[in-house]
Amino acid sequence: MLDVAGICVAAVRAVYWLVMLVCNFLGYSPLWAQIAMKNRKMENVRIRIPAHLAVCFTERRLIDLTEVIQIMDSCVAAGIRQLSLYDPFGELVSQIGQIEQACRLFTRADLFCDGKRLHSSGLTNLKVNVLSRKMGKSALVEACKMLCREDDEITVDRVSKTLEDKFHLSDPDFLLQVGNVPTLCGYPPWNLRITEFLQTPRLPCSRRALDCCVEAFSQRDIRVGK
Amino acid sequence: MKMQFCSCQHKMASNLTADEEAGWFVSQKEQPWWQWLLRRFIASGPIPRHVAFVMDGNRRFAKNKNLGSVIKGHEKGFVQLAKILDWCSRFGIREITVYAFSIENFKRSEDEVGGLMRLAEEKFQKLLNDSEKLDEKRICFRFYGNRTLLSARLQKLMSDIEERTEKFEGGRLNVCMPYTSRDEISRSFETIRTHVKEGKLNVEDINESMIDACLDSGCGGTPPDLFVRTSGEHRLSDFMMWQAADTHVYFDSVLWPEFGYYNLCKAILNYQYYRTTVSKMSSLNISEETTWKMNFSGNDRDLISVKS
């Protein structure tokens, strides 16, 4: 009887040892160690809410209007002040009427589309900016044309101000790359100077999913050159 | 396996002579069998033509390894750069861009900025002195960034290196120093504005291709196919934002001095896996009727249009 118990214990120890060996070999921490490390890390992290969240769709099949409207609600609940939705395929711009309706009736958000103000109500907590490829390098070309018509020297600050004033483009703190394609798909390049990226397989439209992303953002160390 | 790779890399590092450790070029003679095997396997697929690296993590490396000074970390980072240049050349990567020093880095302590400038002077001087190797490798060196922020001696060294290697076609290394992408784009805008004021250009002719041509990379550079950032940070940090707008972006958690052959292979494999999807995405761009080119010779620049 004792021998059987001893053999069982030895077998469990051997399996454990083998799992650890394989994990070590592949360079992965076992799942339980990852959870423990994550919990310990989160205890010491102060949650930082990004003031400006950007979403970049890298796959057309992941663009869903219902989810987009849901994430606007989640952003209001989480205290995010600005949401930029970049869709290089132009799907969102083609459905802008429905987004505008949702902004008027439910979310009470200010809505901009490709640099134009579509809806604004006095007491809003969220500014939504729907962007297409036109707002990528093309917006910079337009900004360059405007600045070239003036006599003053072109500086970094003047370019930023032109983009902000004419196209409502500002720097997001946090960008969610929705989909599996590891590219920025032509997202307005000027505004990605210190933006933190996170790749996610789906749009985190629920409050819980968005909170997980905000947690990941809070753990990032932002230094700006120092 | 990972441990074996590491030990092989350490072995390779110890095989380097002191001269090689301090210089830009490491030996092309021998490569460990596993590197050779991996290379043969990976090179059977498409290889990126141009790779851009954000060499991040030197200071954390120095701290983690108790090297005593952050400059030691930057020195280790340089040794790693020389090895990566060799590996990339073996893979057939034709162009490499490295983010060596950001304009924002001037905010760091005087000791560190001074140390980095001394290191740059020493390495650039060594490169110029290594005439034999330069002629053998035939790599064209280019410097991107706002050089007016550097000392006169460094500016002279950079111009001399560019002049000396201008005609070389064995590969291209772009060193960004002191650089930020926003500064590069706004300088490009200013070049265009000057041309407009002189009556050489019409404002309505301005397009993406013209801005491209007036960037630092306009003098013979290509947009990167793969953008690699080390040290686990997931941001561009004002590096090649215009050029990498549609590029494959790859983040690795290792610190730059620890970015070994295995990590480079992983990055290239990742590029191969997503290449078709990424190129489909960039094909969504609107094509332009007129393209612009910057003709250059030494410090002379001439913007010309090509109707397509």
Tab-separated table of C-alpha atoms in Angstrom, chain B residues 35 76 87 255 263:
chain	number	residue	atom	x	y	z
B	35	GLN	CA	22.891	29.902	-37.030
B	76	LYS	CA	27.388	46.836	-24.985
B	87	TRP	CA	23.715	38.855	-39.235
B	255	LEU	CA	16.805	44.496	-23.947
B	263	ASN	CA	15.441	37.151	-31.607
